[in-house]
PDB file of C-alpha atoms and ligand atoms in Angstrom:
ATOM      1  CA  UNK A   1       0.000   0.000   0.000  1.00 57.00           C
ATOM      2  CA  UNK A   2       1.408   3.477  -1.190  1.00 62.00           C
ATOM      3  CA  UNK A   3       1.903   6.408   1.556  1.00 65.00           C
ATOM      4  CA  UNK A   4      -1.030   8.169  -0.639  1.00 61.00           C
ATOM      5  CA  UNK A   5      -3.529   5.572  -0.113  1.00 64.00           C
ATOM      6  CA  UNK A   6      -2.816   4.714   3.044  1.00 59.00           C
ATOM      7  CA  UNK A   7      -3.805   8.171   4.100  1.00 62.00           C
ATOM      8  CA  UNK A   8      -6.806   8.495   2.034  1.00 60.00           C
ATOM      9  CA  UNK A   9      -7.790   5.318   4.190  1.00 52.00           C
ATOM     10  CA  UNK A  10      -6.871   6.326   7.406  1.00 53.00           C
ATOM     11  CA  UNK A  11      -8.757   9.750   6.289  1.00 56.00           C
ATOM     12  CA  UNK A  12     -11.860   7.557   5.515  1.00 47.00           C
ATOM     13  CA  UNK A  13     -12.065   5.472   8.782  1.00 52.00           C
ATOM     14  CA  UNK A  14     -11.746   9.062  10.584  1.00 54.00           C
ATOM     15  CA  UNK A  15     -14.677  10.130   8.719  1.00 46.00           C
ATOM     16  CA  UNK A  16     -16.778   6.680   9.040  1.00 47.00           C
ATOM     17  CA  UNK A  17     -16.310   6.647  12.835  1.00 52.00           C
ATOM     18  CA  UNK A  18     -17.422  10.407  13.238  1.00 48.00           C
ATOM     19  CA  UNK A  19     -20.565   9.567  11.370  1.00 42.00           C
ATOM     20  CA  UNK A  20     -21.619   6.235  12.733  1.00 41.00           C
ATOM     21  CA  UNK A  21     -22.345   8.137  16.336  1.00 44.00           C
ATOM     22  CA  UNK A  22     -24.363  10.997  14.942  1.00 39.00           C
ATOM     23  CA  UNK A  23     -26.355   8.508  13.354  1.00 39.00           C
ATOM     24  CA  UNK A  24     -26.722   6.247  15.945  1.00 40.00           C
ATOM     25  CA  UNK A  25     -27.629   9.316  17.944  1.00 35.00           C
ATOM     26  CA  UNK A  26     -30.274  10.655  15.830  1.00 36.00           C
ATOM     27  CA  UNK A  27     -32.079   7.051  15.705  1.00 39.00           C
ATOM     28  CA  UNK A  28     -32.429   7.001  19.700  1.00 38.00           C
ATOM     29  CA  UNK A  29     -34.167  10.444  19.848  1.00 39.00           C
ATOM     30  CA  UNK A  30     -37.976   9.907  20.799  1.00 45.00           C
ATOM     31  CA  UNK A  31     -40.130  10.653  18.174  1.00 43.00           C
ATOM     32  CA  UNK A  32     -41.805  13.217  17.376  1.00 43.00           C
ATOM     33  CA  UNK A  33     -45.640  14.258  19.019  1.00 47.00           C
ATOM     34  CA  UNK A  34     -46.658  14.085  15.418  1.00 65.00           C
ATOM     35  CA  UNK A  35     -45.714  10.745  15.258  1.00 84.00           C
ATOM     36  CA  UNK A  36     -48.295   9.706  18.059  1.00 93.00           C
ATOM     37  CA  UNK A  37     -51.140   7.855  17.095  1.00 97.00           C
ATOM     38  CA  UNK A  38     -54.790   9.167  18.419  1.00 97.00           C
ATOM     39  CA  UNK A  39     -55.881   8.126  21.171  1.00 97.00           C
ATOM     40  CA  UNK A  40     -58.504   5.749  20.147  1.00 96.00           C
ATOM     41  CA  UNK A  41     -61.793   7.143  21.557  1.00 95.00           C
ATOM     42  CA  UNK A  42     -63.041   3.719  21.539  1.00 96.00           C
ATOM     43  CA  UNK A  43     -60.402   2.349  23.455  1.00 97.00           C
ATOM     44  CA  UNK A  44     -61.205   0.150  27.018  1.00 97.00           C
ATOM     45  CA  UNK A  45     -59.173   3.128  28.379  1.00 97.00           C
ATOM     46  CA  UNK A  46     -60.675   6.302  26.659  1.00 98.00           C
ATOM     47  CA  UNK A  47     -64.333   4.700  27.168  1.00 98.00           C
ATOM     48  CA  UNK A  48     -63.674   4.079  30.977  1.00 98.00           C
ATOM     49  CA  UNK A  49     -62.684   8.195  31.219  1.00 98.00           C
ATOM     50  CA  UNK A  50     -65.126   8.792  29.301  1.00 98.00           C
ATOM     51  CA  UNK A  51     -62.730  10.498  26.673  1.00 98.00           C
ATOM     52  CA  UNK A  52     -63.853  12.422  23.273  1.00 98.00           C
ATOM     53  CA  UNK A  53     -61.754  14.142  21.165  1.00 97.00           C
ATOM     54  CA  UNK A  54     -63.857  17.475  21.394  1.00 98.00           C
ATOM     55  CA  UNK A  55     -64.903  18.567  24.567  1.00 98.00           C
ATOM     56  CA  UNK A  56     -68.243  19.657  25.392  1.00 98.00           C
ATOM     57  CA  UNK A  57     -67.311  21.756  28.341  1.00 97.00           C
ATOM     58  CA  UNK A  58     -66.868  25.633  27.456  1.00 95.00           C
ATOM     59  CA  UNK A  59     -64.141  25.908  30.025  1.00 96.00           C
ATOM     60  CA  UNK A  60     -62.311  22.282  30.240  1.00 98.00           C
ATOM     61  CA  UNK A  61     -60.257  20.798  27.627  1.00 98.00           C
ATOM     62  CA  UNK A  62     -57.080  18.844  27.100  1.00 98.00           C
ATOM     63  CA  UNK A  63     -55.403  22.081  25.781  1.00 97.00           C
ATOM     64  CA  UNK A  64     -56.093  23.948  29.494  1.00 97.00           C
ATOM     65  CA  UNK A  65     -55.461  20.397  31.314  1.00 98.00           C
ATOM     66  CA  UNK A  66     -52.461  20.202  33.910  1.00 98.00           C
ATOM     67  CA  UNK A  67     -51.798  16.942  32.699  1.00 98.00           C
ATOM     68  CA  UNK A  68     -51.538  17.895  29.007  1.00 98.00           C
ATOM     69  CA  UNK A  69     -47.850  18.163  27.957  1.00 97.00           C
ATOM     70  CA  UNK A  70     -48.047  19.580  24.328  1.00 96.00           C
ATOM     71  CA  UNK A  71     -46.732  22.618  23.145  1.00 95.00           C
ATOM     72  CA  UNK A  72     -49.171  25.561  24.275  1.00 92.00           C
ATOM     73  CA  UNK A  73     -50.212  26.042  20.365  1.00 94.00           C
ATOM     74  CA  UNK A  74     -50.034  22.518  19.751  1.00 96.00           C
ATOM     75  CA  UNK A  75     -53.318  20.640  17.803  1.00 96.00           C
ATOM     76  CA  UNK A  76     -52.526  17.089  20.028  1.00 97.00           C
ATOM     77  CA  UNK A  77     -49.748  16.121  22.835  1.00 97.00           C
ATOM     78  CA  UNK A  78     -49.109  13.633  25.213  1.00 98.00           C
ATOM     79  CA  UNK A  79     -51.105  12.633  28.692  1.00 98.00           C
ATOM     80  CA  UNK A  80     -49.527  10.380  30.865  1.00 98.00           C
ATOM     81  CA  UNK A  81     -53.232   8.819  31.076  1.00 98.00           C
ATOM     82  CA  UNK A  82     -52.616   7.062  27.475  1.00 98.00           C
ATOM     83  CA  UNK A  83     -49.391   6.560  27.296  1.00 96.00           C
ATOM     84  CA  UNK A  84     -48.056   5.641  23.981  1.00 96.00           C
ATOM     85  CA  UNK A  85     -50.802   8.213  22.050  1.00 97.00           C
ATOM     86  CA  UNK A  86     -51.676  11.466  21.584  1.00 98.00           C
ATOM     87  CA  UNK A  87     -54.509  13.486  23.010  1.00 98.00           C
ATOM     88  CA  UNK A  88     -56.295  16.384  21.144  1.00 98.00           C
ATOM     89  CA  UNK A  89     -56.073  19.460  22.668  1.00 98.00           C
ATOM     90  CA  UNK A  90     -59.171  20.181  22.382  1.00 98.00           C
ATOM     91  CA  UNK A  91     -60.251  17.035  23.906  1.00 98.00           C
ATOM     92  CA  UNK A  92     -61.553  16.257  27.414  1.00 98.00           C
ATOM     93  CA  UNK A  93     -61.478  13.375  30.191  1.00 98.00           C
ATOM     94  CA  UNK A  94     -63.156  12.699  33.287  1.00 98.00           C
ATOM     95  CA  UNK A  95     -59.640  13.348  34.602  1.00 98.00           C
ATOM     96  CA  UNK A  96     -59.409  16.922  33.674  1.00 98.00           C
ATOM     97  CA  UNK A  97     -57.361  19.162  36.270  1.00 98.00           C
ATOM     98  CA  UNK A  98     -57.681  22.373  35.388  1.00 98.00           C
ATOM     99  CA  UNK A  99     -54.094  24.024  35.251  1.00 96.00           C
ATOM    100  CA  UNK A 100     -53.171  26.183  37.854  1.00 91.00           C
TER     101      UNK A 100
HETATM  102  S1  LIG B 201     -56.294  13.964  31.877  1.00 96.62           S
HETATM  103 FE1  LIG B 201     -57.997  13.925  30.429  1.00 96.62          FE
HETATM  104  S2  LIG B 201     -58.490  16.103  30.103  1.00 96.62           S
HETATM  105 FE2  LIG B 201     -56.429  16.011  30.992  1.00 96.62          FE
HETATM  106  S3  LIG B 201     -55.023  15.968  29.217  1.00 96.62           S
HETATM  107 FE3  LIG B 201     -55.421  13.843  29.805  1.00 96.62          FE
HETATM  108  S4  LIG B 201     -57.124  13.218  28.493  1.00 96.62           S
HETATM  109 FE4  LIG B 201     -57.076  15.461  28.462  1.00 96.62          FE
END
């Protein structure tokens, strides 16, 4: 092996194991809200709190909710009440805290 392509090869391994991290990194964030499924009104879960995806109440909402974690402007976000979906912010529960 020449001096010349040795270094281009060293060069490339430098490169290869600078990359592998970032992408291993990138793979292990969480996903993104959007990414959530619904929560499925129909769901042994949502029917037992008596969930709905629009709330009915002027004042209560999943939006104004303390357990709501979704961005203030967001459309849906998490609730540790179905974990593993997405609840519309403008939805409602029979668990609805109003936040303080
Ligand atoms: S507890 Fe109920 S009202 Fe509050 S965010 Fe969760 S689903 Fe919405």
């Amino acid at each position: 092996m020449t001096d010349i392509k040795r270094r281009k090869f060293v060069s490339l391994m430098g490169v290869s194991a600078a990359v592998i991290p970032v992408s291993a990194l990138v793979a292990s964030l969480p996903s993104r809200a959007d990414d959530t499924p619904a929560v499925d009104p129909e769901s042994a879960q949502a029917q037992a709190l008596q969930y709905v995806a629009v709330s009915e109440k002027a004042d209560q909402s999943c939006g104004t909710c303390t357990l709501y974690t979704g961005a203030a402007d967001s459309e849906m976000g998490p609730c540790p009440l179905f974990p593993g979906s997405a609840v519309h912010s403008a939805g409602w529960c029979s668990a609805f805290v109003p936040k303080a």
